[in-house]
Coordinates of C-alpha atoms in Angstrom, one line a residue:
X13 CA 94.0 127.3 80.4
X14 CA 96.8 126.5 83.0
X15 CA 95.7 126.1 86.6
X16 CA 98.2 126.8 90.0
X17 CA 98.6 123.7 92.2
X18 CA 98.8 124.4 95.8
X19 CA 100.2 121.3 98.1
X20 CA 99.3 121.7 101.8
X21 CA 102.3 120.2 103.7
X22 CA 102.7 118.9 107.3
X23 CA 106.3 118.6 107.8
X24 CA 109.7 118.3 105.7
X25 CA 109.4 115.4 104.2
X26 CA 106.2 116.3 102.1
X27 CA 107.8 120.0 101.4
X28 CA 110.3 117.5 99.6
X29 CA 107.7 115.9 97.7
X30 CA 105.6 118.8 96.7
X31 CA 108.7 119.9 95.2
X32 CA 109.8 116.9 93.7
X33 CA 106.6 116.6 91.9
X34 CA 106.5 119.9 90.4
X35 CA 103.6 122.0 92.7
X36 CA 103.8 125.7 92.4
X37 CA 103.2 126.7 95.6
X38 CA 103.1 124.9 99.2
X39 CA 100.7 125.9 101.9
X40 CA 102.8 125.3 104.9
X41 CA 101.1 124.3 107.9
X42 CA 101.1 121.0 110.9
X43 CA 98.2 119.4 112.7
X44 CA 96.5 118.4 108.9
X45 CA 94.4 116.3 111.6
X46 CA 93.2 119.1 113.0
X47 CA 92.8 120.9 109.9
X48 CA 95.9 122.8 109.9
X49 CA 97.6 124.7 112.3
X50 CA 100.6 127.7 112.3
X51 CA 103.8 125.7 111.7
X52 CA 106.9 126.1 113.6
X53 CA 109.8 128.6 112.5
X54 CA 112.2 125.6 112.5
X55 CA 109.5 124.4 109.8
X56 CA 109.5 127.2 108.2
X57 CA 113.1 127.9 107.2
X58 CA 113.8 124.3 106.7
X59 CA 110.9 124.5 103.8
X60 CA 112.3 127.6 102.7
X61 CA 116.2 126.2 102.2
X62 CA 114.2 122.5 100.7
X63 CA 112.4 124.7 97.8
X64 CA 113.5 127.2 97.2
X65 CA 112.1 128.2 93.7
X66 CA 108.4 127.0 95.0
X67 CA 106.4 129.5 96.5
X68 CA 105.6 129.2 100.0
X69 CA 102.9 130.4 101.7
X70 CA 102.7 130.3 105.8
X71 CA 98.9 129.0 107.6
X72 CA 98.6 131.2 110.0
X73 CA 96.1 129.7 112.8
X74 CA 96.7 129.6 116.4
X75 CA 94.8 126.7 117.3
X76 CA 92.1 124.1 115.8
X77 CA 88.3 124.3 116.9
X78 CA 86.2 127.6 115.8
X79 CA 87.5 130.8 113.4
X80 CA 86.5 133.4 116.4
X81 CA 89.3 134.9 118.2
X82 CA 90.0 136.9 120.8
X83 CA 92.7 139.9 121.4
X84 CA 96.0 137.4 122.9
X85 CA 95.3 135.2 120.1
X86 CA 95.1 138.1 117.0
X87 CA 98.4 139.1 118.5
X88 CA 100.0 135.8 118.2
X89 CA 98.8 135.9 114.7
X90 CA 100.4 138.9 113.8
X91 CA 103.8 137.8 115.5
X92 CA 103.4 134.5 113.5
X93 CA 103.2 136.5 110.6
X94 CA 105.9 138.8 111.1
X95 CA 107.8 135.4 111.9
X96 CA 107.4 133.8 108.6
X97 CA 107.9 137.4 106.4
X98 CA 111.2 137.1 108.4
X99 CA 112.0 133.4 107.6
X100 CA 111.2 134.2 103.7
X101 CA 107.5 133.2 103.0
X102 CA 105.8 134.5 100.1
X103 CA 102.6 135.0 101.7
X104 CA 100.1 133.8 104.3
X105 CA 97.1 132.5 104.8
X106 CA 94.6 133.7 107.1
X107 CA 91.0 134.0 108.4
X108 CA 88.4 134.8 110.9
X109 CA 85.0 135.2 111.8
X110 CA 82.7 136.9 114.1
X111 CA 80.2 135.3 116.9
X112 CA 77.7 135.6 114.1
X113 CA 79.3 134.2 111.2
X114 CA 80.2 137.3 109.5
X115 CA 84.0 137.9 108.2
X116 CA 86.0 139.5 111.2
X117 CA 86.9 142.4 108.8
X118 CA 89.1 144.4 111.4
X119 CA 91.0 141.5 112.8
X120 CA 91.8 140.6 109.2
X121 CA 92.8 144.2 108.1
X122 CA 94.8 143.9 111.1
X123 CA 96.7 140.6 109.8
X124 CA 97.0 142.0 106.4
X125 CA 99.4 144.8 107.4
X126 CA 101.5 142.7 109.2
X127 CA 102.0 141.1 106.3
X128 CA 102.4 143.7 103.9
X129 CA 103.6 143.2 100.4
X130 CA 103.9 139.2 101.1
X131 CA 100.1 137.8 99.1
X132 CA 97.2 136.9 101.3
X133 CA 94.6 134.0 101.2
X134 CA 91.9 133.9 102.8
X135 CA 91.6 130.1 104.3
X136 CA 88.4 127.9 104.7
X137 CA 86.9 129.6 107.5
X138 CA 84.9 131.2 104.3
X139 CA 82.9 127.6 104.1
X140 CA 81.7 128.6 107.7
X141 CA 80.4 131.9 106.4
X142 CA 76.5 132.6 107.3
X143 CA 76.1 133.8 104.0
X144 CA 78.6 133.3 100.9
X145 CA 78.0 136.6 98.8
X146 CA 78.6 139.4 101.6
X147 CA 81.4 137.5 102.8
X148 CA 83.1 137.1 99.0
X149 CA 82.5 141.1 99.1
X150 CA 84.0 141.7 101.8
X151 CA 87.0 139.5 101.5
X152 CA 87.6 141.3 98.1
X153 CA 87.4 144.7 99.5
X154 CA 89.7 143.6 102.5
X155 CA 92.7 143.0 99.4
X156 CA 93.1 139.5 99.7
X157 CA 94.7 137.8 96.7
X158 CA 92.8 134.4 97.0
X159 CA 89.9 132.3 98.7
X160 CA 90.4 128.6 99.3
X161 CA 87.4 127.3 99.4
X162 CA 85.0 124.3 99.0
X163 CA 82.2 125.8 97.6
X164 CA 80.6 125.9 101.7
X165 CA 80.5 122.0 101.1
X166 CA 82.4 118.5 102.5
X167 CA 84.2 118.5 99.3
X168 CA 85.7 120.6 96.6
X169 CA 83.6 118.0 94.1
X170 CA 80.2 118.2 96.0
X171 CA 80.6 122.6 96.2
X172 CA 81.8 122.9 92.2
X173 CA 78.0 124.1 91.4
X174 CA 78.6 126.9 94.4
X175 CA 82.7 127.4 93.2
X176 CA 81.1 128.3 89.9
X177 CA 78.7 130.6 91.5
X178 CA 81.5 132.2 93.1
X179 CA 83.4 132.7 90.3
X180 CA 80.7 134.4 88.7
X181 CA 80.1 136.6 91.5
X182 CA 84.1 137.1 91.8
X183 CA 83.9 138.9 88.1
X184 CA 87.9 138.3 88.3
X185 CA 88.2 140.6 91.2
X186 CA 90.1 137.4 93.3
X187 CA 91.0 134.3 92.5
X188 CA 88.9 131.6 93.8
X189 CA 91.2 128.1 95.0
X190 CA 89.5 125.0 95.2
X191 CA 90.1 122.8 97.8
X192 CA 89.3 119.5 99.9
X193 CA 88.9 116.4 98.8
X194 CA 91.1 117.0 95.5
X195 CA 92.3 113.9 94.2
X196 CA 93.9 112.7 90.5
X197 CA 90.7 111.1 90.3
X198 CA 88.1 114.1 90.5
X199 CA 90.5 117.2 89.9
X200 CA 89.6 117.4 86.2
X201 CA 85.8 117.1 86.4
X202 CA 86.0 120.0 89.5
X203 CA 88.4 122.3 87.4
X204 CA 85.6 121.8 84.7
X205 CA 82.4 122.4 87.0
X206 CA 83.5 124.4 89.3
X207 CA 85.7 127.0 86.7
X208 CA 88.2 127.5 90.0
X209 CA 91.2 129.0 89.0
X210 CA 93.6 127.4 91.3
X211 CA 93.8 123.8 92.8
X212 CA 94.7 122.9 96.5
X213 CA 95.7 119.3 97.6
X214 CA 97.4 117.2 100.3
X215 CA 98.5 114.8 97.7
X216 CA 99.1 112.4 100.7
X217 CA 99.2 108.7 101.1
X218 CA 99.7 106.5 104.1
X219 CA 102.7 105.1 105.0
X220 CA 103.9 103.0 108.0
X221 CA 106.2 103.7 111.1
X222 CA 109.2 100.8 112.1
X223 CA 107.8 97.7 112.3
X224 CA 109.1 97.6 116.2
X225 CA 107.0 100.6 117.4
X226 CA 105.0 99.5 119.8
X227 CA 101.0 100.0 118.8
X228 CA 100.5 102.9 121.8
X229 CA 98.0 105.6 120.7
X230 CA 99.0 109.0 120.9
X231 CA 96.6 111.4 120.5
X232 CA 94.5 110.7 116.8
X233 CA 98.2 108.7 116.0
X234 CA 97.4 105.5 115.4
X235 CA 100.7 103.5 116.6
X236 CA 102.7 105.3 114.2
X237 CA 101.4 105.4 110.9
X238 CA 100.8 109.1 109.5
X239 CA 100.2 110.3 106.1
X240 CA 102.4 112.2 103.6
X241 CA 102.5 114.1 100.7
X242 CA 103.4 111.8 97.9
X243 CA 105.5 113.0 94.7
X244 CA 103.9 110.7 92.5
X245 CA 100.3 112.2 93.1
X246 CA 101.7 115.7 93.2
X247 CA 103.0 115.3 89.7
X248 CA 99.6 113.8 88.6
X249 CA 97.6 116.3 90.0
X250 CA 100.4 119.1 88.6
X251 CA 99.6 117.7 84.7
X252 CA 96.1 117.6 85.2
X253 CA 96.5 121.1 86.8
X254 CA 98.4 122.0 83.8
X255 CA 96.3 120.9 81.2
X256 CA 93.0 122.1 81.5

Protein backbone atom coordinates (compact mmCIF):
# COMPACT_ATOMS: atom_id res chain seq x y z
CA UNK A 1 0.00 0.00 0.00
CA UNK A 2 1.15 3.58 -1.05
CA UNK A 3 1.14 6.18 1.61
CA UNK A 4 0.77 10.44 0.91
CA UNK A 5 3.75 12.39 2.13
CA UNK A 6 2.93 15.69 3.53
CA UNK A 7 6.06 18.31 3.98
CA UNK A 8 5.37 21.15 6.40
CA UNK A 9 7.24 24.13 4.95
CA UNK A 10 8.39 27.42 6.59
CA UNK A 11 9.28 29.61 3.77
CA UNK A 12 10.35 29.32 -0.17
CA UNK A 13 13.18 27.74 0.00
CA UNK A 14 11.88 24.48 1.58
CA UNK A 15 8.60 24.67 -0.78
CA UNK A 16 11.60 24.15 -3.34
CA UNK A 17 12.81 21.21 -1.73
CA UNK A 18 9.63 19.51 -0.90
CA UNK A 19 9.14 19.65 -4.49
CA UNK A 20 12.39 18.75 -5.55
CA UNK A 21 12.22 15.64 -3.62
CA UNK A 22 9.04 14.35 -4.77
CA UNK A 23 6.31 15.10 -1.57
CA UNK A 24 2.72 15.07 -2.64
CA UNK A 25 1.43 17.67 -0.72
CA UNK A 26 3.01 20.78 1.32
CA UNK A 27 1.51 22.02 4.46
CA UNK A 28 2.24 25.66 4.21
CA UNK A 29 2.81 27.46 7.26
CA UNK A 30 5.90 29.94 9.24
CA UNK A 31 6.80 30.18 12.87
CA UNK A 32 7.70 25.94 12.76
CA UNK A 33 9.28 27.29 16.25
CA UNK A 34 6.20 28.08 17.41
CA UNK A 35 4.48 25.21 16.00
CA UNK A 36 3.25 26.69 12.97
CA UNK A 37 1.53 29.73 12.26
CA UNK A 38 -0.93 31.23 9.14
CA UNK A 39 1.64 32.09 6.42
CA UNK A 40 1.73 35.28 4.52
CA UNK A 41 -0.15 35.72 1.11
CA UNK A 42 3.21 36.74 -0.40
CA UNK A 43 4.12 33.04 0.85
CA UNK A 44 1.45 31.72 -0.39
CA UNK A 45 1.42 32.67 -4.14
CA UNK A 46 5.14 32.33 -4.26
CA UNK A 47 4.57 28.41 -3.20
CA UNK A 48 1.79 28.25 -5.47
CA UNK A 49 3.96 29.62 -8.78
CA UNK A 50 7.26 27.19 -7.18
CA UNK A 51 5.00 23.92 -7.33
CA UNK A 52 2.70 23.94 -9.03
CA UNK A 53 1.65 20.24 -9.63
CA UNK A 54 2.13 19.62 -5.54
CA UNK A 55 -0.73 20.11 -3.62
CA UNK A 56 -0.80 22.78 -1.30
CA UNK A 57 -2.58 23.12 1.67
CA UNK A 58 -2.68 26.55 3.81
CA UNK A 59 -2.20 26.38 8.13
CA UNK A 60 -4.58 28.42 9.18
CA UNK A 61 -3.69 29.64 12.89
CA UNK A 62 -3.69 33.07 14.10
CA UNK A 63 -1.22 32.85 16.67
CA UNK A 64 0.97 30.17 18.72
CA UNK A 65 -0.02 29.38 22.52
CA UNK A 66 -3.59 27.53 23.20
CA UNK A 67 -6.31 26.21 20.40
CA UNK A 68 -9.22 28.42 22.19
CA UNK A 69 -10.23 31.40 20.28
CA UNK A 70 -12.27 34.13 20.57
CA UNK A 71 -14.77 36.05 17.98
CA UNK A 72 -11.84 38.81 16.33
CA UNK A 73 -9.61 35.93 16.04
CA UNK A 74 -12.34 33.24 14.16
CA UNK A 75 -12.80 36.11 11.87
CA UNK A 76 -9.31 36.45 10.93
CA UNK A 77 -9.34 32.84 10.27
CA UNK A 78 -11.98 32.90 7.97
CA UNK A 79 -10.39 35.99 6.01
CA UNK A 80 -7.17 33.87 6.05
CA UNK A 81 -8.97 31.28 4.46
CA UNK A 82 -10.77 33.07 1.91
CA UNK A 83 -7.14 34.52 1.26
CA UNK A 84 -5.49 31.37 0.33
CA UNK A 85 -8.77 29.85 -1.69
CA UNK A 86 -8.05 33.11 -3.59
CA UNK A 87 -4.24 32.65 -3.97
CA UNK A 88 -4.89 28.89 -5.26
CA UNK A 89 -4.49 26.49 -2.24
CA UNK A 90 -5.93 23.21 -2.31
CA UNK A 91 -7.13 23.11 1.11
CA UNK A 92 -6.48 24.18 4.65
CA UNK A 93 -5.84 23.15 7.76
CA UNK A 94 -7.55 24.07 10.77
CA UNK A 95 -8.56 23.55 14.40
CA UNK A 96 -10.00 24.56 17.72
CA UNK A 97 -11.05 23.74 20.96
CA UNK A 98 -13.20 24.76 23.79
CA UNK A 99 -12.26 25.98 27.55
CA UNK A 100 -12.88 22.36 28.33
CA UNK A 101 -11.06 20.53 25.87
CA UNK A 102 -13.76 19.53 23.67
CA UNK A 103 -13.67 20.17 19.70
CA UNK A 104 -14.99 23.89 19.05
CA UNK A 105 -17.56 22.22 16.66
CA UNK A 106 -19.34 25.66 15.55
CA UNK A 107 -16.20 27.68 15.10
CA UNK A 108 -14.99 24.91 12.88
CA UNK A 109 -18.25 24.53 10.85
CA UNK A 110 -17.72 28.10 10.62
CA UNK A 111 -14.13 27.64 8.95
CA UNK A 112 -15.26 24.84 6.85
CA UNK A 113 -17.59 27.04 4.75
CA UNK A 114 -15.29 29.45 4.10
CA UNK A 115 -13.42 27.08 2.60
CA UNK A 116 -15.85 25.22 0.69
CA UNK A 117 -14.95 22.70 -1.87
CA UNK A 118 -11.04 23.30 -1.07
CA UNK A 119 -10.15 19.76 1.53
CA UNK A 120 -9.97 20.24 5.24
CA UNK A 121 -7.54 18.93 7.94
CA UNK A 122 -7.97 18.98 11.01
CA UNK A 123 -4.38 20.03 12.68
CA UNK A 124 -2.86 18.82 16.06
CA UNK A 125 -4.97 20.63 18.33
CA UNK A 126 -6.76 16.94 18.31
CA UNK A 127 -3.56 15.65 20.58
CA UNK A 128 -4.88 18.34 23.17
CA UNK A 129 -8.32 16.71 23.05
CA UNK A 130 -9.73 15.67 26.76
CA UNK A 131 -10.80 12.67 25.28
CA UNK A 132 -9.75 11.08 21.79
CA UNK A 133 -12.96 8.99 20.73
CA UNK A 134 -15.71 11.88 21.02
CA UNK A 135 -13.44 14.21 19.47
CA UNK A 136 -12.56 11.68 16.34
CA UNK A 137 -16.55 11.61 16.10
CA UNK A 138 -17.07 14.75 15.97
CA UNK A 139 -14.34 15.74 13.63
CA UNK A 140 -15.79 13.14 11.19
CA UNK A 141 -19.23 14.36 11.47
CA UNK A 142 -17.98 18.04 11.07
CA UNK A 143 -16.67 16.69 7.12
CA UNK A 144 -13.13 17.04 7.51
CA UNK A 145 -11.04 15.13 5.06
CA UNK A 146 -8.05 14.29 7.45
CA UNK A 147 -6.61 14.38 11.11
CA UNK A 148 -2.86 15.02 11.65
CA UNK A 149 -2.18 13.61 14.59
CA UNK A 150 0.38 12.03 17.01
CA UNK A 151 -1.56 9.52 18.49
CA UNK A 152 -2.11 12.41 21.72
CA UNK A 153 1.72 11.69 22.32
CA UNK A 154 5.42 13.73 21.93
CA UNK A 155 5.94 11.75 18.90
CA UNK A 156 4.26 10.09 15.97
CA UNK A 157 6.58 6.83 17.03
CA UNK A 158 5.64 6.98 20.84
CA UNK A 159 1.37 7.47 19.84
CA UNK A 160 1.51 4.53 16.87
CA UNK A 161 -0.32 2.08 19.52
CA UNK A 162 -3.09 5.10 19.88
CA UNK A 163 -2.76 5.94 15.74
CA UNK A 164 -3.73 2.29 15.39
CA UNK A 165 -6.52 2.76 17.78
CA UNK A 166 -7.73 5.50 15.83
CA UNK A 167 -7.66 3.95 12.82
CA UNK A 168 -9.76 1.34 14.03
CA UNK A 169 -12.16 3.59 15.42
CA UNK A 170 -11.99 5.76 12.08
CA UNK A 171 -13.57 2.45 10.14
CA UNK A 172 -12.33 4.47 6.91
CA UNK A 173 -14.67 7.34 7.57
CA UNK A 174 -11.25 9.95 7.53
CA UNK A 175 -8.07 9.52 6.90
CA UNK A 176 -5.78 9.58 9.86
CA UNK A 177 -2.03 11.58 9.10
CA UNK A 178 0.70 10.90 11.19
CA UNK A 179 2.85 13.36 12.33
CA UNK A 180 5.78 14.67 14.59
CA UNK A 181 8.85 13.45 14.98
CA UNK A 182 8.84 11.55 11.43
CA UNK A 183 12.13 10.83 10.33
CA UNK A 184 13.84 8.33 7.42
CA UNK A 185 14.86 6.58 10.46
CA UNK A 186 11.37 5.64 12.26
CA UNK A 187 8.82 6.35 9.33
CA UNK A 188 8.68 2.63 8.32
CA UNK A 189 8.28 1.00 11.76
CA UNK A 190 5.23 3.96 12.46
CA UNK A 191 3.54 3.32 9.03
CA UNK A 192 3.70 -0.40 10.21
CA UNK A 193 2.38 0.19 13.97
CA UNK A 194 0.50 2.78 13.72
CA UNK A 195 -1.52 1.65 10.19
CA UNK A 196 -1.72 5.70 9.40
CA UNK A 197 -2.64 6.34 6.13
CA UNK A 198 -0.76 9.37 5.40
CA UNK A 199 2.73 10.73 6.56
CA UNK A 200 3.65 14.31 7.74
CA UNK A 201 7.31 15.65 8.00
CA UNK A 202 9.46 18.76 8.21
CA UNK A 203 12.22 16.89 6.47
CA UNK A 204 14.54 19.72 7.83
CA UNK A 205 18.16 19.96 8.52
CA UNK A 206 20.21 22.76 9.92
CA UNK A 207 22.10 24.89 8.04
CA UNK A 208 24.25 28.00 8.78
CA UNK A 209 23.79 31.88 8.08
CA UNK A 210 27.13 34.11 6.51
CA UNK A 211 29.86 33.54 8.36
CA UNK A 212 30.05 37.56 9.09
CA UNK A 213 26.56 37.74 10.97
CA UNK A 214 27.16 38.84 13.98
CA UNK A 215 26.11 36.16 16.87
CA UNK A 216 22.98 38.62 18.22
CA UNK A 217 19.93 36.57 19.33
CA UNK A 218 16.70 37.35 17.93
CA UNK A 219 13.99 35.98 19.39
CA UNK A 220 14.50 31.72 19.60
CA UNK A 221 17.19 32.65 16.39
CA UNK A 222 20.21 31.63 17.39
CA UNK A 223 22.68 34.15 15.42
CA UNK A 224 21.35 33.10 12.28
CA UNK A 225 21.27 29.51 11.83
CA UNK A 226 17.63 28.12 11.02
CA UNK A 227 16.45 24.89 9.76
CA UNK A 228 15.13 23.80 6.37
CA UNK A 229 13.43 21.36 4.55
CA UNK A 230 15.97 19.19 2.86
CA UNK A 231 15.42 17.43 -0.65
CA UNK A 232 17.52 14.69 0.08
CA UNK A 233 15.32 13.52 3.24
CA UNK A 234 12.08 14.42 1.40
CA UNK A 235 12.91 11.96 -1.29
CA UNK A 236 13.88 9.30 1.42
CA UNK A 237 11.00 9.76 3.36
CA UNK A 238 8.84 9.90 -0.26
CA UNK A 239 10.21 6.01 -1.11
CA UNK A 240 9.64 4.83 2.21
CA UNK A 241 6.22 6.55 1.88
CA UNK A 242 5.87 4.89 -1.27
CA UNK A 243 6.69 1.54 -0.47
CA UNK A 244 4.92 0.33 2.29
Amino acid sequence: MSHKLEICCGDIQSVKAAAEGGADRIELCCALSEGGLTPSAGLIRAARQMAPETGLHVLIRPREGDFVYDEAETECMAEDIRTAKELGADGVVIGALTQEGEIDTDLCRHLIEQAGEMSVTFHRAFDRCRDMGPALEQIIALGCDRILTSGQAASAYEGAGRLAEMKRLAAGRIMIMAGAGVTPENAREILGRSMADELHASAREEIAGPEETPAVKMGSNDGGRRKVTSARIVRALKDIAASE
